[in-house]
Amino acid sequence: MTATESLTAGTELPTLSVPPISRLTLALFAGASGDHNPIHVDSDAARSAGMPDVFAHGMLSMAYLGRLLTNWVPQERLRSYRVRFAAITPVHGQPTCTGRVTAVDEVDGERRATVELAVALADGTVTLTGEAVVATI
């Protein structure tokens, strides 16, 4: 039996904590993603936009949630994945990714779990919420 065969609503995914977001992380993600918006890497540009400093790309947090999911189940089991950006992640913020099964259903002959997802900072600010559907076997 695999870890997902006995899932029920309320099952918590193993938490993913990542190191604080550094300026290097932002620069590397900009290069990897092709998102070179200066508000993510240039302090002067961020300040001119009314921000106190640079901040993380929303898609970086989405990528961390993707890692949470694929640490739990193989990528080929993902059936859907969506997020809503709720707040910014400041440079030096430390995201923690969580997931909780909210339903287990049978769809087209396949057992699937719906998972509620979130990314939060150490101060409790939720920066991203989302949902994924995964095949459980």
Short mmCIF file of N, CA and C in Angstrom, two decimals:
data_model
loop_
_atom_site.label_atom_id
_atom_site.label_comp_id
_atom_site.label_asym_id
_atom_site.label_seq_id
_atom_site.Cartn_x
_atom_site.Cartn_y
_atom_site.Cartn_z
N MET A 1 0.84 -1.18 0.00
CA MET A 1 0.00 0.00 0.00
C MET A 1 0.89 1.24 0.00
N THR A 2 0.56 2.22 -0.86
CA THR A 2 1.32 3.47 -0.88
C THR A 2 0.72 4.43 0.13
N ALA A 3 1.45 5.49 0.41
CA ALA A 3 1.01 6.47 1.42
C ALA A 3 -0.30 7.14 1.03
N THR A 4 -0.64 7.18 -0.25
CA THR A 4 -1.85 7.88 -0.66
C THR A 4 -3.07 6.97 -0.76
N GLU A 5 -2.89 5.68 -0.65
CA GLU A 5 -4.04 4.77 -0.79
C GLU A 5 -5.01 4.86 0.38
N SER A 6 -4.55 5.27 1.54
CA SER A 6 -5.42 5.33 2.72
C SER A 6 -5.79 6.77 3.09
N LEU A 7 -5.72 7.69 2.15
CA LEU A 7 -6.02 9.10 2.43
C LEU A 7 -7.47 9.30 2.81
N THR A 8 -7.68 10.25 3.69
CA THR A 8 -9.03 10.71 4.04
C THR A 8 -8.98 12.23 4.14
N ALA A 9 -10.15 12.84 4.10
CA ALA A 9 -10.22 14.28 4.31
C ALA A 9 -9.59 14.60 5.65
N GLY A 10 -8.78 15.64 5.67
CA GLY A 10 -8.08 16.04 6.89
C GLY A 10 -6.63 15.60 6.93
N THR A 11 -6.25 14.68 6.05
CA THR A 11 -4.84 14.25 6.00
C THR A 11 -3.96 15.45 5.66
N GLU A 12 -2.90 15.65 6.44
CA GLU A 12 -1.96 16.75 6.22
C GLU A 12 -0.77 16.26 5.40
N LEU A 13 -0.35 17.04 4.42
CA LEU A 13 0.86 16.73 3.67
C LEU A 13 2.07 17.11 4.53
N PRO A 14 3.20 16.47 4.32
CA PRO A 14 4.42 16.89 5.03
C PRO A 14 4.74 18.35 4.65
N THR A 15 4.96 19.18 5.65
CA THR A 15 5.25 20.60 5.44
C THR A 15 6.58 20.78 4.71
N LEU A 16 6.63 21.79 3.85
CA LEU A 16 7.88 22.16 3.19
C LEU A 16 8.28 23.55 3.67
N SER A 17 9.39 23.63 4.38
CA SER A 17 9.95 24.91 4.81
C SER A 17 11.17 25.18 3.95
N VAL A 18 11.26 26.37 3.42
CA VAL A 18 12.41 26.73 2.58
C VAL A 18 13.22 27.81 3.29
N PRO A 19 14.48 27.95 2.93
CA PRO A 19 15.29 28.99 3.55
C PRO A 19 14.73 30.38 3.25
N PRO A 20 15.11 31.37 4.04
CA PRO A 20 14.68 32.74 3.74
C PRO A 20 15.05 33.12 2.31
N ILE A 21 14.19 33.90 1.68
CA ILE A 21 14.41 34.33 0.29
C ILE A 21 15.55 35.34 0.26
N SER A 22 16.60 34.99 -0.44
CA SER A 22 17.76 35.88 -0.55
C SER A 22 17.72 36.64 -1.88
N ARG A 23 18.54 37.65 -1.97
CA ARG A 23 18.66 38.38 -3.23
C ARG A 23 19.22 37.46 -4.32
N LEU A 24 20.10 36.55 -3.93
CA LEU A 24 20.63 35.58 -4.90
C LEU A 24 19.51 34.68 -5.43
N THR A 25 18.64 34.21 -4.54
CA THR A 25 17.51 33.39 -4.98
C THR A 25 16.66 34.14 -5.99
N LEU A 26 16.40 35.42 -5.72
CA LEU A 26 15.59 36.22 -6.64
C LEU A 26 16.27 36.38 -7.99
N ALA A 27 17.58 36.62 -7.98
CA ALA A 27 18.32 36.77 -9.24
C ALA A 27 18.34 35.46 -10.02
N LEU A 28 18.56 34.36 -9.33
CA LEU A 28 18.58 33.06 -10.01
C LEU A 28 17.20 32.70 -10.56
N PHE A 29 16.14 32.98 -9.79
CA PHE A 29 14.80 32.68 -10.28
C PHE A 29 14.46 33.57 -11.48
N ALA A 30 14.87 34.83 -11.45
CA ALA A 30 14.63 35.72 -12.59
C ALA A 30 15.25 35.12 -13.85
N GLY A 31 16.49 34.63 -13.72
CA GLY A 31 17.15 34.03 -14.88
C GLY A 31 16.47 32.75 -15.34
N ALA A 32 16.08 31.91 -14.39
CA ALA A 32 15.46 30.64 -14.73
C ALA A 32 14.06 30.82 -15.33
N SER A 33 13.32 31.80 -14.83
CA SER A 33 11.94 31.97 -15.26
C SER A 33 11.80 32.93 -16.44
N GLY A 34 12.81 33.76 -16.65
CA GLY A 34 12.72 34.78 -17.68
C GLY A 34 11.97 36.03 -17.22
N ASP A 35 11.60 36.07 -15.94
CA ASP A 35 10.90 37.23 -15.39
C ASP A 35 11.93 38.17 -14.78
N HIS A 36 12.35 39.14 -15.57
CA HIS A 36 13.39 40.07 -15.15
C HIS A 36 12.81 41.41 -14.71
N ASN A 37 11.59 41.41 -14.20
CA ASN A 37 10.99 42.64 -13.72
C ASN A 37 11.91 43.21 -12.64
N PRO A 38 12.36 44.45 -12.81
CA PRO A 38 13.34 45.01 -11.86
C PRO A 38 12.85 45.11 -10.42
N ILE A 39 11.54 45.13 -10.17
CA ILE A 39 11.08 45.22 -8.78
C ILE A 39 11.45 43.99 -7.97
N HIS A 40 11.87 42.92 -8.65
CA HIS A 40 12.28 41.70 -7.95
C HIS A 40 13.79 41.64 -7.68
N VAL A 41 14.57 42.46 -8.37
CA VAL A 41 16.03 42.36 -8.22
C VAL A 41 16.74 43.69 -8.00
N ASP A 42 16.06 44.80 -8.20
CA ASP A 42 16.70 46.12 -8.11
C ASP A 42 16.00 46.94 -7.02
N SER A 43 16.71 47.17 -5.92
CA SER A 43 16.12 47.89 -4.78
C SER A 43 15.62 49.27 -5.16
N ASP A 44 16.36 49.99 -6.02
CA ASP A 44 15.93 51.32 -6.43
C ASP A 44 14.62 51.25 -7.21
N ALA A 45 14.51 50.28 -8.10
CA ALA A 45 13.27 50.12 -8.88
C ALA A 45 12.10 49.77 -7.96
N ALA A 46 12.34 48.91 -6.97
CA ALA A 46 11.28 48.55 -6.03
C ALA A 46 10.84 49.77 -5.23
N ARG A 47 11.80 50.56 -4.77
CA ARG A 47 11.45 51.76 -3.99
C ARG A 47 10.69 52.77 -4.84
N SER A 48 11.10 52.91 -6.10
CA SER A 48 10.39 53.87 -6.97
C SER A 48 8.96 53.41 -7.25
N ALA A 49 8.69 52.12 -7.05
CA ALA A 49 7.33 51.59 -7.20
C ALA A 49 6.56 51.63 -5.88
N GLY A 50 7.17 52.23 -4.84
CA GLY A 50 6.50 52.37 -3.56
C GLY A 50 6.71 51.22 -2.59
N MET A 51 7.60 50.31 -2.92
CA MET A 51 7.88 49.17 -2.04
C MET A 51 9.12 49.48 -1.20
N PRO A 52 9.23 48.90 -0.02
CA PRO A 52 10.41 49.16 0.81
C PRO A 52 11.68 48.49 0.28
N ASP A 53 11.53 47.42 -0.48
CA ASP A 53 12.67 46.69 -1.03
C ASP A 53 12.15 45.72 -2.09
N VAL A 54 13.05 44.96 -2.67
CA VAL A 54 12.63 43.95 -3.64
C VAL A 54 11.80 42.87 -2.94
N PHE A 55 11.07 42.11 -3.72
CA PHE A 55 10.25 41.03 -3.16
C PHE A 55 10.20 39.88 -4.16
N ALA A 56 9.82 38.74 -3.66
CA ALA A 56 9.85 37.52 -4.47
C ALA A 56 8.79 37.53 -5.56
N HIS A 57 9.12 36.85 -6.64
CA HIS A 57 8.16 36.58 -7.71
C HIS A 57 7.05 35.70 -7.14
N GLY A 58 5.82 35.99 -7.47
CA GLY A 58 4.73 35.12 -7.05
C GLY A 58 4.90 33.70 -7.55
N MET A 59 5.45 33.58 -8.74
CA MET A 59 5.64 32.25 -9.32
C MET A 59 6.70 31.44 -8.57
N LEU A 60 7.59 32.10 -7.83
CA LEU A 60 8.55 31.37 -7.01
C LEU A 60 7.81 30.63 -5.89
N SER A 61 6.87 31.31 -5.26
CA SER A 61 6.07 30.65 -4.23
C SER A 61 5.23 29.53 -4.83
N MET A 62 4.72 29.75 -6.03
CA MET A 62 3.96 28.70 -6.71
C MET A 62 4.85 27.48 -6.99
N ALA A 63 6.09 27.75 -7.34
CA ALA A 63 7.04 26.65 -7.57
C ALA A 63 7.32 25.88 -6.29
N TYR A 64 7.42 26.59 -5.17
CA TYR A 64 7.62 25.90 -3.90
C TYR A 64 6.42 25.00 -3.58
N LEU A 65 5.21 25.48 -3.85
CA LEU A 65 4.03 24.63 -3.63
C LEU A 65 4.06 23.42 -4.56
N GLY A 66 4.53 23.63 -5.79
CA GLY A 66 4.69 22.50 -6.70
C GLY A 66 5.65 21.47 -6.14
N ARG A 67 6.72 21.95 -5.51
CA ARG A 67 7.68 21.04 -4.88
C ARG A 67 7.02 20.28 -3.72
N LEU A 68 6.21 20.99 -2.93
CA LEU A 68 5.48 20.32 -1.85
C LEU A 68 4.68 19.15 -2.41
N LEU A 69 3.97 19.40 -3.51
CA LEU A 69 3.15 18.35 -4.11
C LEU A 69 3.98 17.20 -4.66
N THR A 70 5.05 17.52 -5.40
CA THR A 70 5.83 16.45 -6.02
C THR A 70 6.78 15.76 -5.04
N ASN A 71 6.97 16.34 -3.86
CA ASN A 71 7.65 15.59 -2.80
C ASN A 71 6.71 14.52 -2.23
N TRP A 72 5.41 14.74 -2.40
CA TRP A 72 4.39 13.87 -1.83
C TRP A 72 3.93 12.80 -2.82
N VAL A 73 3.67 13.19 -4.06
CA VAL A 73 3.25 12.25 -5.10
C VAL A 73 4.06 12.52 -6.36
N PRO A 74 4.24 11.51 -7.21
CA PRO A 74 4.95 11.76 -8.48
C PRO A 74 4.18 12.77 -9.35
N GLN A 75 4.91 13.53 -10.11
CA GLN A 75 4.32 14.58 -10.95
C GLN A 75 3.21 14.06 -11.84
N GLU A 76 3.35 12.85 -12.36
CA GLU A 76 2.34 12.33 -13.28
C GLU A 76 0.98 12.10 -12.61
N ARG A 77 0.92 12.17 -11.30
CA ARG A 77 -0.37 12.03 -10.60
C ARG A 77 -1.13 13.35 -10.46
N LEU A 78 -0.48 14.47 -10.76
CA LEU A 78 -1.17 15.76 -10.67
C LEU A 78 -2.20 15.86 -11.78
N ARG A 79 -3.43 16.18 -11.40
CA ARG A 79 -4.51 16.34 -12.38
C ARG A 79 -4.87 17.80 -12.58
N SER A 80 -4.72 18.61 -11.55
CA SER A 80 -4.93 20.06 -11.68
C SER A 80 -4.19 20.75 -10.54
N TYR A 81 -3.89 22.01 -10.79
CA TYR A 81 -3.14 22.80 -9.81
C TYR A 81 -3.43 24.27 -10.10
N ARG A 82 -3.94 24.98 -9.11
CA ARG A 82 -4.22 26.40 -9.30
C ARG A 82 -3.92 27.14 -8.00
N VAL A 83 -3.59 28.42 -8.15
CA VAL A 83 -3.26 29.22 -6.97
C VAL A 83 -3.87 30.61 -7.10
N ARG A 84 -3.89 31.29 -5.97
CA ARG A 84 -4.29 32.69 -5.89
C ARG A 84 -3.22 33.41 -5.08
N PHE A 85 -2.68 34.47 -5.67
CA PHE A 85 -1.66 35.26 -4.99
C PHE A 85 -2.35 36.20 -4.01
N ALA A 86 -1.96 36.13 -2.73
CA ALA A 86 -2.66 36.88 -1.68
C ALA A 86 -1.83 38.02 -1.08
N ALA A 87 -0.51 37.89 -1.06
CA ALA A 87 0.36 38.91 -0.49
C ALA A 87 1.77 38.69 -1.02
N ILE A 88 2.60 39.71 -0.90
CA ILE A 88 3.98 39.58 -1.38
C ILE A 88 4.85 38.86 -0.35
N THR A 89 5.91 38.26 -0.86
CA THR A 89 6.94 37.66 -0.01
C THR A 89 8.15 38.58 -0.06
N PRO A 90 8.45 39.27 1.02
CA PRO A 90 9.58 40.20 1.00
C PRO A 90 10.91 39.45 0.96
N VAL A 91 11.93 40.13 0.47
CA VAL A 91 13.27 39.56 0.54
C VAL A 91 13.54 39.25 2.02
N HIS A 92 14.14 38.12 2.27
CA HIS A 92 14.43 37.58 3.60
C HIS A 92 13.23 36.92 4.28
N GLY A 93 12.04 36.98 3.64
CA GLY A 93 10.89 36.26 4.17
C GLY A 93 11.14 34.76 4.05
N GLN A 94 10.60 33.99 4.97
CA GLN A 94 10.80 32.54 4.96
C GLN A 94 9.46 31.82 4.76
N PRO A 95 9.20 31.35 3.53
CA PRO A 95 7.94 30.68 3.24
C PRO A 95 7.88 29.26 3.81
N THR A 96 6.69 28.90 4.25
CA THR A 96 6.40 27.53 4.65
C THR A 96 5.17 27.10 3.86
N CYS A 97 5.28 25.95 3.21
CA CYS A 97 4.21 25.44 2.36
C CYS A 97 3.49 24.30 3.06
N THR A 98 2.16 24.35 3.02
CA THR A 98 1.35 23.33 3.67
C THR A 98 0.25 22.86 2.73
N GLY A 99 -0.25 21.67 3.01
CA GLY A 99 -1.36 21.12 2.25
C GLY A 99 -2.19 20.21 3.13
N ARG A 100 -3.49 20.18 2.83
CA ARG A 100 -4.40 19.34 3.59
C ARG A 100 -5.44 18.79 2.63
N VAL A 101 -5.67 17.49 2.69
CA VAL A 101 -6.68 16.84 1.86
C VAL A 101 -8.05 17.30 2.35
N THR A 102 -8.87 17.78 1.41
CA THR A 102 -10.22 18.21 1.77
C THR A 102 -11.29 17.25 1.29
N ALA A 103 -10.95 16.42 0.31
CA ALA A 103 -11.93 15.45 -0.20
C ALA A 103 -11.20 14.34 -0.94
N VAL A 104 -11.79 13.17 -0.93
CA VAL A 104 -11.31 12.04 -1.73
C VAL A 104 -12.53 11.51 -2.48
N ASP A 105 -12.43 11.48 -3.80
CA ASP A 105 -13.54 11.09 -4.65
C ASP A 105 -13.06 10.14 -5.75
N GLU A 106 -14.02 9.55 -6.42
CA GLU A 106 -13.73 8.74 -7.60
C GLU A 106 -14.21 9.54 -8.81
N VAL A 107 -13.30 9.77 -9.76
CA VAL A 107 -13.61 10.52 -10.97
C VAL A 107 -13.12 9.72 -12.16
N ASP A 108 -14.02 9.41 -13.08
CA ASP A 108 -13.67 8.65 -14.28
C ASP A 108 -12.92 7.37 -13.94
N GLY A 109 -13.35 6.70 -12.88
CA GLY A 109 -12.73 5.43 -12.48
C GLY A 109 -11.40 5.58 -11.76
N GLU A 110 -11.05 6.79 -11.41
CA GLU A 110 -9.77 7.05 -10.74
C GLU A 110 -10.03 7.69 -9.39
N ARG A 111 -9.37 7.20 -8.36
CA ARG A 111 -9.49 7.79 -7.01
C ARG A 111 -8.62 9.04 -6.96
N ARG A 112 -9.23 10.16 -6.58
CA ARG A 112 -8.52 11.44 -6.57
C ARG A 112 -8.73 12.16 -5.24
N ALA A 113 -7.68 12.86 -4.83
CA ALA A 113 -7.74 13.67 -3.62
C ALA A 113 -7.66 15.14 -4.01
N THR A 114 -8.51 15.95 -3.40
CA THR A 114 -8.44 17.40 -3.55
C THR A 114 -7.64 17.91 -2.35
N VAL A 115 -6.65 18.75 -2.64
CA VAL A 115 -5.74 19.22 -1.61
C VAL A 115 -5.78 20.75 -1.56
N GLU A 116 -6.05 21.28 -0.37
CA GLU A 116 -6.01 22.71 -0.12
C GLU A 116 -4.55 23.08 0.19
N LEU A 117 -4.05 24.12 -0.46
CA LEU A 117 -2.64 24.49 -0.34
C LEU A 117 -2.49 25.91 0.18
N ALA A 118 -1.37 26.17 0.85
CA ALA A 118 -1.08 27.54 1.31
C ALA A 118 0.42 27.73 1.48
N VAL A 119 0.84 28.97 1.29
CA VAL A 119 2.19 29.39 1.63
C VAL A 119 2.04 30.52 2.64
N ALA A 120 2.76 30.41 3.76
CA ALA A 120 2.70 31.44 4.80
C ALA A 120 4.10 31.81 5.24
N LEU A 121 4.23 33.03 5.72
CA LEU A 121 5.50 33.52 6.26
C LEU A 121 5.53 33.29 7.77
N ALA A 122 6.68 33.50 8.37
CA ALA A 122 6.85 33.25 9.80
C ALA A 122 5.90 34.09 10.65
N ASP A 123 5.51 35.27 10.17
CA ASP A 123 4.60 36.12 10.96
C ASP A 123 3.13 35.74 10.75
N GLY A 124 2.89 34.68 9.97
CA GLY A 124 1.53 34.22 9.73
C GLY A 124 0.88 34.75 8.46
N THR A 125 1.53 35.69 7.79
CA THR A 125 0.97 36.22 6.54
C THR A 125 0.87 35.11 5.51
N VAL A 126 -0.32 34.91 4.98
CA VAL A 126 -0.53 33.93 3.90
C VAL A 126 -0.29 34.65 2.59
N THR A 127 0.68 34.16 1.83
CA THR A 127 1.04 34.82 0.58
C THR A 127 0.43 34.15 -0.64
N LEU A 128 0.03 32.90 -0.51
CA LEU A 128 -0.50 32.15 -1.65
C LEU A 128 -1.46 31.11 -1.12
N THR A 129 -2.58 30.95 -1.78
CA THR A 129 -3.50 29.85 -1.47
C THR A 129 -3.75 29.11 -2.77
N GLY A 130 -4.16 27.88 -2.66
CA GLY A 130 -4.42 27.14 -3.88
C GLY A 130 -5.08 25.81 -3.63
N GLU A 131 -5.20 25.08 -4.72
CA GLU A 131 -5.83 23.77 -4.67
C GLU A 131 -5.20 22.90 -5.75
N ALA A 132 -5.07 21.64 -5.42
CA ALA A 132 -4.58 20.68 -6.40
C ALA A 132 -5.47 19.44 -6.32
N VAL A 133 -5.54 18.72 -7.42
CA VAL A 133 -6.21 17.43 -7.45
C VAL A 133 -5.15 16.43 -7.90
N VAL A 134 -5.03 15.34 -7.13
CA VAL A 134 -4.02 14.32 -7.44
C VAL A 134 -4.68 12.94 -7.47
N ALA A 135 -4.19 12.10 -8.36
CA ALA A 135 -4.61 10.71 -8.37
C ALA A 135 -3.91 10.02 -7.20
N THR A 136 -4.68 9.24 -6.44
CA THR A 136 -4.10 8.65 -5.24
C THR A 136 -3.47 7.29 -5.47
N ILE A 137 -3.83 6.61 -6.55
CA ILE A 137 -3.17 5.33 -6.88
C ILE A 137 -3.08 5.20 -8.38
#
